[in-house]
PDB file of C-alpha atoms and ligand atoms in Angstrom:
ATOM      1  CA  UNK C  25       0.072   0.028  -0.097  1.00  0.00           C
ATOM      2  CA  UNK C  26       1.268   3.403  -0.860  1.00  0.00           C
ATOM      3  CA  UNK C  27       1.936   5.912   1.999  1.00  0.00           C
ATOM      4  CA  UNK C  28      -0.875   8.654   2.233  1.00  0.00           C
ATOM      5  CA  UNK C  29       0.057  12.181   1.854  1.00  0.00           C
ATOM      6  CA  UNK C  30      -2.034  15.318   2.747  1.00  0.00           C
ATOM      7  CA  UNK C  31      -1.258  17.946   0.254  1.00  0.00           C
ATOM      8  CA  UNK C  32      -2.275  21.631   1.515  1.00  0.00           C
ATOM      9  CA  UNK C  33      -1.656  23.689  -1.565  1.00  0.00           C
ATOM     10  CA  UNK C  34      -1.487  22.823  -5.264  1.00  0.00           C
ATOM     11  CA  UNK C  35       1.681  22.290  -7.098  1.00  0.00           C
ATOM     12  CA  UNK C  36       1.887  23.754 -10.590  1.00  0.00           C
ATOM     13  CA  UNK C  37       4.722  21.407 -12.155  1.00  0.00           C
ATOM     14  CA  UNK C  38       2.960  18.324 -13.984  1.00  0.00           C
ATOM     15  CA  UNK C  39       6.248  16.001 -13.577  1.00  0.00           C
ATOM     16  CA  UNK C  40       6.106  16.534  -9.892  1.00  0.00           C
ATOM     17  CA  UNK C  41       2.578  15.924  -9.313  1.00  0.00           C
ATOM     18  CA  UNK C  42       3.005  12.715 -11.476  1.00  0.00           C
ATOM     19  CA  UNK C  43       5.739  11.534  -9.316  1.00  0.00           C
ATOM     20  CA  UNK C  44       3.683  12.046  -6.054  1.00  0.00           C
ATOM     21  CA  UNK C  45       0.767  10.165  -7.458  1.00  0.00           C
ATOM     22  CA  UNK C  46       3.162   7.301  -8.602  1.00  0.00           C
ATOM     23  CA  UNK C  47       4.505   6.998  -5.063  1.00  0.00           C
ATOM     24  CA  UNK C  48       1.899   8.057  -2.963  1.00  0.00           C
ATOM     25  CA  UNK C  49      -1.670   8.295  -2.085  1.00  0.00           C
ATOM     26  CA  UNK C  50      -1.972  12.124  -2.483  1.00  0.00           C
ATOM     27  CA  UNK C  51      -4.946  13.380  -0.449  1.00  0.00           C
ATOM     28  CA  UNK C  52      -5.556  17.026  -2.077  1.00  0.00           C
ATOM     29  CA  UNK C  53      -6.884  19.024   0.817  1.00  0.00           C
ATOM     30  CA  UNK C  54      -7.025  22.128  -0.978  1.00  0.00           C
ATOM     31  CA  UNK C  55      -9.820  20.548  -3.371  1.00  0.00           C
ATOM     32  CA  UNK C  56     -12.073  19.420  -0.354  1.00  0.00           C
ATOM     33  CA  UNK C  57     -15.138  21.711   0.424  1.00  0.00           C
ATOM     34  CA  UNK C  58     -15.540  20.133   3.718  1.00  0.00           C
ATOM     35  CA  UNK C  59     -12.151  19.986   5.084  1.00  0.00           C
ATOM     36  CA  UNK C  60     -12.879  19.125   8.827  1.00  0.00           C
ATOM     37  CA  UNK C  61     -14.949  16.024   7.150  1.00  0.00           C
ATOM     38  CA  UNK C  62     -12.203  15.114   5.039  1.00  0.00           C
ATOM     39  CA  UNK C  63      -9.622  15.074   7.939  1.00  0.00           C
ATOM     40  CA  UNK C  64     -11.945  12.887   9.915  1.00  0.00           C
ATOM     41  CA  UNK C  65     -11.991  10.457   7.111  1.00  0.00           C
ATOM     42  CA  UNK C  66      -8.388  10.169   6.160  1.00  0.00           C
ATOM     43  CA  UNK C  67      -6.449  12.006   8.770  1.00  0.00           C
ATOM     44  CA  UNK C  68      -5.272   8.633  10.863  1.00  0.00           C
ATOM     45  CA  UNK C  69      -3.686   7.372   7.808  1.00  0.00           C
ATOM     46  CA  UNK C  70      -1.705  10.602   6.806  1.00  0.00           C
ATOM     47  CA  UNK C  71       1.760   9.908   6.948  1.00  0.00           C
ATOM     48  CA  UNK C  72       3.174  12.964   5.389  1.00  0.00           C
ATOM     49  CA  UNK C  73       2.309  16.666   4.784  1.00  0.00           C
ATOM     50  CA  UNK C  74       3.207  19.101   1.912  1.00  0.00           C
ATOM     51  CA  UNK C  75       2.296  22.694   2.511  1.00  0.00           C
ATOM     52  CA  UNK C  76       3.302  26.083   1.133  1.00  0.00           C
ATOM     53  CA  UNK C  77       5.727  28.453   2.953  1.00  0.00           C
ATOM     54  CA  UNK C  78       2.683  31.059   3.340  1.00  0.00           C
ATOM     55  CA  UNK C  79       0.304  28.269   4.410  1.00  0.00           C
ATOM     56  CA  UNK C  80       2.197  26.242   6.875  1.00  0.00           C
ATOM     57  CA  UNK C  81       0.363  23.758   9.297  1.00  0.00           C
ATOM     58  CA  UNK C  82      -0.674  24.638  12.736  1.00  0.00           C
ATOM     59  CA  UNK C  83      -0.893  22.438  15.965  1.00  0.00           C
ATOM     60  CA  UNK C  84      -4.753  21.808  15.515  1.00  0.00           C
ATOM     61  CA  UNK C  85      -4.333  20.015  11.901  1.00  0.00           C
ATOM     62  CA  UNK C  86      -0.969  18.256  13.061  1.00  0.00           C
ATOM     63  CA  UNK C  87      -2.991  16.946  16.232  1.00  0.00           C
ATOM     64  CA  UNK C  88      -5.406  15.451  13.961  1.00  0.00           C
ATOM     65  CA  UNK C  89      -2.731  13.263  12.172  1.00  0.00           C
ATOM     66  CA  UNK C  90      -1.354  10.977  14.532  1.00  0.00           C
ATOM     67  CA  UNK C  91       0.607   9.028  11.895  1.00  0.00           C
ATOM     68  CA  UNK C  92       2.488  12.147  10.701  1.00  0.00           C
ATOM     69  CA  UNK C  93       5.922  11.586   9.881  1.00  0.00           C
ATOM     70  CA  UNK C  94       6.893  14.609   7.871  1.00  0.00           C
ATOM     71  CA  UNK C  95       6.056  17.991   7.090  1.00  0.00           C
ATOM     72  CA  UNK C  96       7.385  18.986   3.797  1.00  0.00           C
ATOM     73  CA  UNK C  97       7.350  22.699   3.152  1.00  0.00           C
ATOM     74  CA  UNK C  98       7.047  23.625  -0.517  1.00  0.00           C
ATOM     75  CA  UNK C  99       9.059  27.019   0.272  1.00  0.00           C
ATOM     76  CA  UNK C 100      11.805  28.385   2.587  1.00  0.00           C
ATOM     77  CA  UNK C 101       9.490  30.128   4.986  1.00  0.00           C
ATOM     78  CA  UNK C 102       8.569  28.050   7.965  1.00  0.00           C
ATOM     79  CA  UNK C 103       7.063  30.979  10.083  1.00  0.00           C
ATOM     80  CA  UNK C 104       3.564  29.282   9.514  1.00  0.00           C
ATOM     81  CA  UNK C 105       4.636  26.084  10.836  1.00  0.00           C
ATOM     82  CA  UNK C 106       4.305  25.202  14.543  1.00  0.00           C
ATOM     83  CA  UNK C 107       7.864  24.014  14.844  1.00  0.00           C
ATOM     84  CA  UNK C 108       7.873  23.609  18.585  1.00  0.00           C
ATOM     85  CA  UNK C 109       4.980  21.153  18.310  1.00  0.00           C
ATOM     86  CA  UNK C 110       6.748  19.148  15.569  1.00  0.00           C
ATOM     87  CA  UNK C 111       9.773  19.213  17.326  1.00  0.00           C
ATOM     88  CA  UNK C 112       7.876  17.817  20.389  1.00  0.00           C
ATOM     89  CA  UNK C 113       6.500  14.875  18.424  1.00  0.00           C
ATOM     90  CA  UNK C 114       9.796  14.396  16.352  1.00  0.00           C
ATOM     91  CA  UNK C 115       8.266  15.215  13.013  1.00  0.00           C
ATOM     92  CA  UNK C 116      10.888  16.663  10.588  1.00  0.00           C
ATOM     93  CA  UNK C 117       9.862  20.102   9.112  1.00  0.00           C
ATOM     94  CA  UNK C 118      11.738  20.635   6.060  1.00  0.00           C
ATOM     95  CA  UNK C 119      11.934  23.407   3.682  1.00  0.00           C
ATOM     96  CA  UNK C 120      13.468  23.879   0.051  1.00  0.00           C
ATOM     97  CA  UNK C 121      16.325  25.827   1.000  1.00  0.00           C
ATOM     98  CA  UNK C 122      18.545  27.069  -1.669  1.00  0.00           C
ATOM     99  CA  UNK C 123      15.889  26.294  -4.594  1.00  0.00           C
ATOM    100  CA  UNK C 124      14.396  29.523  -5.115  1.00  0.00           C
ATOM    101  CA  UNK C 125      17.201  32.066  -4.016  1.00  0.00           C
ATOM    102  CA  UNK C 126      18.040  33.616  -7.509  1.00  0.00           C
ATOM    103  CA  UNK C 127      14.307  33.880  -8.555  1.00  0.00           C
ATOM    104  CA  UNK C 128      13.492  35.798  -5.467  1.00  0.00           C
ATOM    105  CA  UNK C 129      16.440  38.052  -5.713  1.00  0.00           C
ATOM    106  CA  UNK C 130      15.424  38.577  -9.276  1.00  0.00           C
ATOM    107  CA  UNK C 131      11.876  39.860  -8.141  1.00  0.00           C
ATOM    108  CA  UNK C 132      13.349  42.173  -5.784  1.00  0.00           C
ATOM    109  CA  UNK C 133      15.447  43.839  -8.392  1.00  0.00           C
ATOM    110  CA  UNK C 134      12.322  43.871 -10.766  1.00  0.00           C
ATOM    111  CA  UNK C 135      10.261  45.701  -8.104  1.00  0.00           C
ATOM    112  CA  UNK C 136      13.144  47.846  -7.100  1.00  0.00           C
ATOM    113  CA  UNK C 137      13.453  49.055 -10.785  1.00  0.00           C
ATOM    114  CA  UNK C 138       9.533  49.020 -11.371  1.00  0.00           C
ATOM    115  CA  UNK C 139       9.151  51.251  -8.398  1.00  0.00           C
ATOM    116  CA  UNK C 140      11.895  53.639  -8.886  1.00  0.00           C
ATOM    117  CA  UNK C 141      11.259  54.197 -12.564  1.00  0.00           C
ATOM    118  CA  UNK C 142       7.153  53.851 -12.225  1.00  0.00           C
ATOM    119  CA  UNK C 143       7.014  51.100 -14.793  1.00  0.00           C
ATOM    120  CA  UNK C 144       3.745  49.752 -13.757  1.00  0.00           C
ATOM    121  CA  UNK C 145       1.993  53.298 -13.749  1.00  0.00           C
ATOM    122  CA  UNK C 146       3.395  54.188 -17.112  1.00  0.00           C
ATOM    123  CA  UNK C 147       2.423  50.854 -18.620  1.00  0.00           C
ATOM    124  CA  UNK C 148      -1.324  51.571 -17.325  1.00  0.00           C
ATOM    125  CA  UNK C 149      -0.745  55.504 -18.778  1.00  0.00           C
ATOM    126  CA  UNK C 150       0.141  53.723 -22.146  1.00  0.00           C
ATOM    127  CA  UNK C 151      -2.557  51.073 -22.252  1.00  0.00           C
ATOM    128  CA  UNK C 152      -5.331  53.352 -21.333  1.00  0.00           C
ATOM    129  CA  UNK C 153      -4.430  55.513 -24.363  1.00  0.00           C
ATOM    130  CA  UNK C 154      -3.438  58.554 -21.989  1.00  0.00           C
ATOM    131  CA  UNK C 155       0.043  58.811 -24.018  1.00  0.00           C
ATOM    132  CA  UNK C 156      -1.788  60.031 -27.161  1.00  0.00           C
ATOM    133  CA  UNK C 157      -4.304  61.965 -24.971  1.00  0.00           C
ATOM    134  CA  UNK C 158      -1.557  63.821 -23.268  1.00  0.00           C
ATOM    135  CA  UNK C 159       1.629  63.785 -25.505  1.00  0.00           C
ATOM    136  CA  UNK C 160       3.463  66.369 -23.562  1.00  0.00           C
ATOM    137  CA  UNK C 161       6.493  65.108 -21.392  1.00  0.00           C
ATOM    138  CA  UNK C 162       5.170  66.497 -18.299  1.00  0.00           C
ATOM    139  CA  UNK C 163       2.199  64.303 -18.214  1.00  0.00           C
ATOM    140  CA  UNK C 164       4.148  61.734 -16.516  1.00  0.00           C
ATOM    141  CA  UNK C 165       6.344  62.678 -13.372  1.00  0.00           C
ATOM    142  CA  UNK C 166       9.944  62.330 -13.641  1.00  0.00           C
ATOM    143  CA  UNK C 167      11.310  58.802 -12.181  1.00  0.00           C
ATOM    144  CA  UNK C 168      14.014  58.153  -9.715  1.00  0.00           C
ATOM    145  CA  UNK C 169      17.291  56.818 -10.741  1.00  0.00           C
ATOM    146  CA  UNK C 170      17.924  53.383  -9.048  1.00  0.00           C
ATOM    147  CA  UNK C 171      21.483  53.001  -9.903  1.00  0.00           C
ATOM    148  CA  UNK C 172      23.789  54.398  -7.030  1.00  0.00           C
ATOM    149  CA  UNK C 173      20.790  54.499  -4.681  1.00  0.00           C
ATOM    150  CA  UNK C 174      21.875  53.271  -1.166  1.00  0.00           C
ATOM    151  CA  UNK C 175      20.067  49.881  -0.581  1.00  0.00           C
ATOM    152  CA  UNK C 176      19.439  48.338   3.015  1.00  0.00           C
ATOM    153  CA  UNK C 177      18.913  44.968   3.166  1.00  0.00           C
ATOM    154  CA  UNK C 178      16.899  43.458   6.144  1.00  0.00           C
ATOM    155  CA  UNK C 179      18.124  39.794   6.525  1.00  0.00           C
ATOM    156  CA  UNK C 180      21.058  38.775   5.264  1.00  0.00           C
ATOM    157  CA  UNK C 181      20.503  35.028   4.547  1.00  0.00           C
ATOM    158  CA  UNK C 182      20.565  33.502   0.974  1.00  0.00           C
ATOM    159  CA  UNK C 183      18.160  35.867  -0.601  1.00  0.00           C
ATOM    160  CA  UNK C 184      19.488  38.784   1.106  1.00  0.00           C
ATOM    161  CA  UNK C 185      23.039  38.274  -0.485  1.00  0.00           C
ATOM    162  CA  UNK C 186      21.622  37.186  -3.662  1.00  0.00           C
ATOM    163  CA  UNK C 187      19.783  40.779  -3.848  1.00  0.00           C
ATOM    164  CA  UNK C 188      23.031  42.395  -2.642  1.00  0.00           C
ATOM    165  CA  UNK C 189      25.145  40.925  -5.455  1.00  0.00           C
ATOM    166  CA  UNK C 190      22.643  41.868  -7.858  1.00  0.00           C
ATOM    167  CA  UNK C 191      22.394  45.691  -6.757  1.00  0.00           C
ATOM    168  CA  UNK C 192      26.214  45.791  -6.491  1.00  0.00           C
ATOM    169  CA  UNK C 193      25.972  45.764 -10.285  1.00  0.00           C
ATOM    170  CA  UNK C 194      23.982  48.781 -10.407  1.00  0.00           C
ATOM    171  CA  UNK C 195      26.617  50.565  -8.097  1.00  0.00           C
ATOM    172  CA  UNK C 196      24.498  50.827  -5.209  1.00  0.00           C
ATOM    173  CA  UNK C 197      26.199  51.298  -1.487  1.00  0.00           C
ATOM    174  CA  UNK C 198      24.830  48.235   0.374  1.00  0.00           C
ATOM    175  CA  UNK C 199      24.225  48.190   4.085  1.00  0.00           C
ATOM    176  CA  UNK C 200      22.547  45.409   6.119  1.00  0.00           C
ATOM    177  CA  UNK C 201      20.993  44.458   9.295  1.00  0.00           C
ATOM    178  CA  UNK C 202      20.242  40.911  10.816  1.00  0.00           C
ATOM    179  CA  UNK C 203      20.426  39.561  14.118  1.00  0.00           C
ATOM    180  CA  UNK C 204      24.284  39.873  14.223  1.00  0.00           C
ATOM    181  CA  UNK C 205      26.905  40.412  11.594  1.00  0.00           C
ATOM    182  CA  UNK C 206      27.604  37.886   9.423  1.00  0.00           C
ATOM    183  CA  UNK C 207      31.161  36.560   8.955  1.00  0.00           C
ATOM    184  CA  UNK C 208      33.011  36.985   5.755  1.00  0.00           C
ATOM    185  CA  UNK C 209      30.576  39.621   4.134  1.00  0.00           C
ATOM    186  CA  UNK C 210      32.131  42.652   2.881  1.00  0.00           C
ATOM    187  CA  UNK C 211      28.964  44.604   3.122  1.00  0.00           C
ATOM    188  CA  UNK C 212      28.577  47.013   6.049  1.00  0.00           C
ATOM    189  CA  UNK C 213      26.465  45.804   8.856  1.00  0.00           C
ATOM    190  CA  UNK C 214      24.340  48.213  10.580  1.00  0.00           C
ATOM    191  CA  UNK C 215      23.303  47.308  14.180  1.00  0.00           C
ATOM    192  CA  UNK C 216      19.461  48.295  14.181  1.00  0.00           C
ATOM    193  CA  UNK C 217      16.576  48.565  11.542  1.00  0.00           C
ATOM    194  CA  UNK C 218      16.111  52.151  12.250  1.00  0.00           C
ATOM    195  CA  UNK C 219      19.596  53.103  11.728  1.00  0.00           C
ATOM    196  CA  UNK C 220      19.626  51.057   8.607  1.00  0.00           C
ATOM    197  CA  UNK C 221      16.694  53.058   6.978  1.00  0.00           C
ATOM    198  CA  UNK C 222      18.110  56.246   7.856  1.00  0.00           C
ATOM    199  CA  UNK C 223      21.256  55.447   5.716  1.00  0.00           C
ATOM    200  CA  UNK C 224      19.068  53.751   2.889  1.00  0.00           C
ATOM    201  CA  UNK C 225      17.528  55.024  -0.037  1.00  0.00           C
ATOM    202  CA  UNK C 226      15.627  51.731  -0.505  1.00  0.00           C
ATOM    203  CA  UNK C 227      15.063  49.015   2.101  1.00  0.00           C
ATOM    204  CA  UNK C 228      14.637  45.385   0.801  1.00  0.00           C
ATOM    205  CA  UNK C 229      12.847  42.931   3.320  1.00  0.00           C
ATOM    206  CA  UNK C 230      14.385  39.527   2.787  1.00  0.00           C
ATOM    207  CA  UNK C 231      14.100  38.430   6.533  1.00  0.00           C
ATOM    208  CA  UNK C 232      12.301  35.327   8.051  1.00  0.00           C
ATOM    209  CA  UNK C 233       9.133  36.566   9.516  1.00  0.00           C
ATOM    210  CA  UNK C 234       9.089  34.168  12.680  1.00  0.00           C
ATOM    211  CA  UNK C 235      10.287  36.800  15.314  1.00  0.00           C
ATOM    212  CA  UNK C 236      10.026  39.927  13.127  1.00  0.00           C
ATOM    213  CA  UNK C 237       6.368  40.624  13.153  1.00  0.00           C
ATOM    214  CA  UNK C 238       5.597  44.295  12.344  1.00  0.00           C
ATOM    215  CA  UNK C 239       9.250  45.239  12.227  1.00  0.00           C
ATOM    216  CA  UNK C 240       8.636  48.051   9.637  1.00  0.00           C
ATOM    217  CA  UNK C 241       6.289  50.477  11.413  1.00  0.00           C
ATOM    218  CA  UNK C 242       5.751  54.017  11.205  1.00  0.00           C
ATOM    219  CA  UNK C 243       9.119  54.953  12.821  1.00  0.00           C
ATOM    220  CA  UNK C 244      11.006  52.874  10.584  1.00  0.00           C
ATOM    221  CA  UNK C 245       9.178  54.494   7.381  1.00  0.00           C
ATOM    222  CA  UNK C 246       9.726  57.909   8.920  1.00  0.00           C
ATOM    223  CA  UNK C 247      13.569  57.174   9.180  1.00  0.00           C
ATOM    224  CA  UNK C 248      13.439  55.847   5.459  1.00  0.00           C
ATOM    225  CA  UNK C 249      12.115  59.234   4.486  1.00  0.00           C
ATOM    226  CA  UNK C 250      10.151  60.937   1.751  1.00  0.00           C
ATOM    227  CA  UNK C 251      12.455  59.995  -1.026  1.00  0.00           C
ATOM    228  CA  UNK C 252      12.901  56.316   0.262  1.00  0.00           C
ATOM    229  CA  UNK C 253      11.375  52.960  -1.212  1.00  0.00           C
ATOM    230  CA  UNK C 254      10.326  49.869   0.313  1.00  0.00           C
ATOM    231  CA  UNK C 255      10.515  46.464  -1.343  1.00  0.00           C
ATOM    232  CA  UNK C 256       9.260  43.219   0.561  1.00  0.00           C
ATOM    233  CA  UNK C 257       9.713  39.971  -1.219  1.00  0.00           C
ATOM    234  CA  UNK C 258       9.827  38.241   2.282  1.00  0.00           C
ATOM    235  CA  UNK C 259       6.627  38.264   4.314  1.00  0.00           C
ATOM    236  CA  UNK C 260       3.713  40.774   4.700  1.00  0.00           C
ATOM    237  CA  UNK C 261       3.508  40.629   8.415  1.00  0.00           C
ATOM    238  CA  UNK C 262       7.281  42.008   8.407  1.00  0.00           C
ATOM    239  CA  UNK C 263       5.383  45.414   7.860  1.00  0.00           C
ATOM    240  CA  UNK C 264       2.629  47.139   9.950  1.00  0.00           C
ATOM    241  CA  UNK C 265       0.254  47.419   6.767  1.00  0.00           C
ATOM    242  CA  UNK C 266      -1.669  50.283   8.380  1.00  0.00           C
ATOM    243  CA  UNK C 267       1.562  52.177   9.075  1.00  0.00           C
ATOM    244  CA  UNK C 268       2.877  51.572   5.479  1.00  0.00           C
ATOM    245  CA  UNK C 269      -0.347  52.738   3.746  1.00  0.00           C
ATOM    246  CA  UNK C 270      -0.279  55.820   5.855  1.00  0.00           C
ATOM    247  CA  UNK C 271       3.111  56.671   5.050  1.00  0.00           C
ATOM    248  CA  UNK C 272       2.569  56.332   1.555  1.00  0.00           C
ATOM    249  CA  UNK C 273      -0.616  58.355   1.634  1.00  0.00           C
ATOM    250  CA  UNK C 274       1.111  61.136   3.286  1.00  0.00           C
ATOM    251  CA  UNK C 275       4.264  60.989   1.347  1.00  0.00           C
ATOM    252  CA  UNK C 276       6.585  60.004   4.169  1.00  0.00           C
ATOM    253  CA  UNK C 277       8.039  57.331   1.725  1.00  0.00           C
ATOM    254  CA  UNK C 278       8.182  57.550  -2.096  1.00  0.00           C
ATOM    255  CA  UNK C 279       6.802  54.102  -3.063  1.00  0.00           C
ATOM    256  CA  UNK C 280       6.815  50.552  -2.176  1.00  0.00           C
ATOM    257  CA  UNK C 281       7.363  47.211  -4.426  1.00  0.00           C
ATOM    258  CA  UNK C 282       5.272  44.603  -2.594  1.00  0.00           C
ATOM    259  CA  UNK C 283       4.966  40.715  -3.363  1.00  0.00           C
ATOM    260  CA  UNK C 284       3.512  39.823  -0.005  1.00  0.00           C
ATOM    261  CA  UNK C 285       0.687  41.136   2.347  1.00  0.00           C
ATOM    262  CA  UNK C 286      -0.622  40.330   5.562  1.00  0.00           C
ATOM    263  CA  UNK C 287      -3.908  39.063   4.795  1.00  0.00           C
ATOM    264  CA  UNK C 288      -3.105  37.268   1.106  1.00  0.00           C
ATOM    265  CA  UNK C 289      -4.719  37.301  -1.308  1.00  0.00           C
ATOM    266  CA  UNK C 290      -6.372  40.563   0.414  1.00  0.00           C
ATOM    267  CA  UNK C 291      -4.556  43.638  -0.312  1.00  0.00           C
ATOM    268  CA  UNK C 292      -5.192  46.953   1.448  1.00  0.00           C
ATOM    269  CA  UNK C 293      -7.876  48.730  -0.891  1.00  0.00           C
ATOM    270  CA  UNK C 294      -5.955  51.928  -0.436  1.00  0.00           C
ATOM    271  CA  UNK C 295      -2.828  50.426  -2.134  1.00  0.00           C
ATOM    272  CA  UNK C 296      -4.713  49.451  -5.162  1.00  0.00           C
ATOM    273  CA  UNK C 297      -5.195  53.034  -6.377  1.00  0.00           C
ATOM    274  CA  UNK C 298      -1.526  54.304  -5.792  1.00  0.00           C
ATOM    275  CA  UNK C 299       0.825  54.857  -8.739  1.00  0.00           C
ATOM    276  CA  UNK C 300       3.780  55.038  -6.472  1.00  0.00           C
ATOM    277  CA  UNK C 301       3.249  51.208  -5.375  1.00  0.00           C
ATOM    278  CA  UNK C 302       4.071  48.177  -7.461  1.00  0.00           C
ATOM    279  CA  UNK C 303       2.006  45.053  -6.409  1.00  0.00           C
ATOM    280  CA  UNK C 304       2.678  41.287  -6.950  1.00  0.00           C
ATOM    281  CA  UNK C 305       0.674  38.231  -6.024  1.00  0.00           C
ATOM    282  CA  UNK C 306       3.351  36.523  -3.909  1.00  0.00           C
ATOM    283  CA  UNK C 307       5.096  35.287  -7.107  1.00  0.00           C
ATOM    284  CA  UNK C 308       8.625  35.633  -6.115  1.00  0.00           C
ATOM    285  CA  UNK C 309       9.601  31.988  -6.538  1.00  0.00           C
ATOM    286  CA  UNK C 310       6.644  31.323  -9.045  1.00  0.00           C
ATOM    287  CA  UNK C 311       9.091  30.170 -12.051  1.00  0.00           C
ATOM    288  CA  UNK C 312       9.222  26.901 -13.896  1.00  0.00           C
ATOM    289  CA  UNK C 313      12.707  26.606 -12.774  1.00  0.00           C
ATOM    290  CA  UNK C 314      12.145  27.250  -8.849  1.00  0.00           C
ATOM    291  CA  UNK C 315       8.996  25.249  -8.658  1.00  0.00           C
ATOM    292  CA  UNK C 316      10.601  22.479 -10.210  1.00  0.00           C
ATOM    293  CA  UNK C 317      13.662  22.418  -8.229  1.00  0.00           C
ATOM    294  CA  UNK C 318      11.373  23.028  -5.148  1.00  0.00           C
ATOM    295  CA  UNK C 319       9.145  20.070  -5.790  1.00  0.00           C
ATOM    296  CA  UNK C 320      12.277  17.943  -6.315  1.00  0.00           C
ATOM    297  CA  UNK C 321      13.275  18.787  -2.765  1.00  0.00           C
ATOM    298  CA  UNK C 322       9.841  18.022  -1.549  1.00  0.00           C
ATOM    299  CA  UNK C 323      10.086  14.651  -2.952  1.00  0.00           C
ATOM    300  CA  UNK C 324      13.414  14.060  -1.728  1.00  0.00           C
ATOM    301  CA  UNK C 325      12.279  14.917   1.979  1.00  0.00           C
ATOM    302  CA  UNK C 326       9.262  12.853   1.720  1.00  0.00           C
ATOM    303  CA  UNK C 327      11.300   9.764   0.640  1.00  0.00           C
ATOM    304  CA  UNK C 328      13.756  10.001   3.235  1.00  0.00           C
ATOM    305  CA  UNK C 329      11.526  10.573   6.166  1.00  0.00           C
ATOM    306  CA  UNK C 330       9.261   7.809   5.118  1.00  0.00           C
ATOM    307  CA  UNK C 331      12.257   5.371   4.806  1.00  0.00           C
ATOM    308  CA  UNK C 332      12.921   6.361   8.422  1.00  0.00           C
ATOM    309  CA  UNK C 333      15.960   8.544   7.514  1.00  0.00           C
ATOM    310  CA  UNK C 334      16.360  11.998   8.862  1.00  0.00           C
ATOM    311  CA  UNK C 335      15.929  14.461   5.925  1.00  0.00           C
ATOM    312  CA  UNK C 336      18.682  16.624   5.055  1.00  0.00           C
ATOM    313  CA  UNK C 337      16.779  19.973   5.339  1.00  0.00           C
ATOM    314  CA  UNK C 338      15.114  19.304   8.413  1.00  0.00           C
ATOM    315  CA  UNK C 339      14.862  21.936  10.726  1.00  0.00           C
ATOM    316  CA  UNK C 340      13.111  20.131  13.990  1.00  0.00           C
ATOM    317  CA  UNK C 341      15.054  16.986  14.070  1.00  0.00           C
TER     318      UNK C 341
HETATM  319  C1  8YV O 420       6.114  30.413  -2.173  1.00  0.00           C
HETATM  320  C2  8YV O 420       7.295  31.297   0.005  1.00  0.00           C
HETATM  321  O1  8YV O 420       5.321  31.166  -2.758  1.00  0.00           O
HETATM  322  O2  8YV O 420       9.291  30.166   0.258  1.00  0.00           O
HETATM  323  C3  8YV O 420       8.505  30.605   0.674  1.00  0.00           C
HETATM  324  O3  8YV O 420       8.377  30.769   1.972  1.00  0.00           O
HETATM  325  O4  8YV O 420       6.493  31.891   0.669  1.00  0.00           O
HETATM  326  C4  8YV O 420       7.122  30.980  -1.514  1.00  0.00           C
HETATM  327  O5  8YV O 420       8.247  30.708  -2.076  1.00  0.00           O
HETATM  328  C5  8YV O 420       5.351  29.227  -1.334  1.00  0.00           C
HETATM  329  O6  8YV O 420       6.089  28.365  -0.623  1.00  0.00           O
HETATM  330  C6  8YV O 420       4.806  28.254  -2.608  1.00  0.00           C
HETATM  331  O7  8YV O 420       4.160  27.259  -2.019  1.00  0.00           O
END
């Protein structure tokens, strides 16, 4: 009999789904209307869970899976998983560390450029026929030069470093903050987010959200200043969204490029009408390449755990 796996989010790579189906009985939780009834029906025999970084899995659901041997996160953020409870039960929780770094960093660059150069707003201007109606150059406000901007990176893990490498090519002085300075990095460490914001023209959030909820608040945005830009490709809850909306509405910061939000897929209504904000739909790792590499890592973690081996990427065992 094939082991039973509970899949909390869809996987968009057909070859990964084919391999999962060949090896396991895949219970597609995300397709169920009555999820509680479904868990009552299949919960006892589930040996593995696949979940997304944003979805994670809480204690309440894990408690209903008594045979659970692994939680494989199809992503790198494990902030939505109850790691302490998994640890207590000896359940490995794995992530796809390293598989999506380049694509997430690429999107950060895209958002930096798009925000500073008003790419999305000007695209709308052209599509809406406004260029023809208002051909005078003054119809579109001048943008800001990204090359040479002082970039502050919040969280210097794999993604933070990949962002730093990319912005170096634009001649940007780079500083970063993290829990502590990271050995072997040539970029300047700044202790404290406020000090980093004061010394940056653009802040890029690359930090894990586990213990950093709301760290970007009114005070930090004020420190970033009216010429400053914020890019978030990490987690929405790193930012106090009300403070961000207020800072954008009142010109306390210049603009924002956001891939992630507090209550996805809901985006604060006020942001939708702002031309100095570029919005994405939690897409930073959404490439064929990353998602294939991520799926391969999920398959490997499941296979290891269900064969009684400690998966290499386990954070809890
Ligand atoms: C994914 C993520 O969108 O890695 C993460 O933590 O949030 C994203 O890469 C998600 O995990 C895909 O399910």
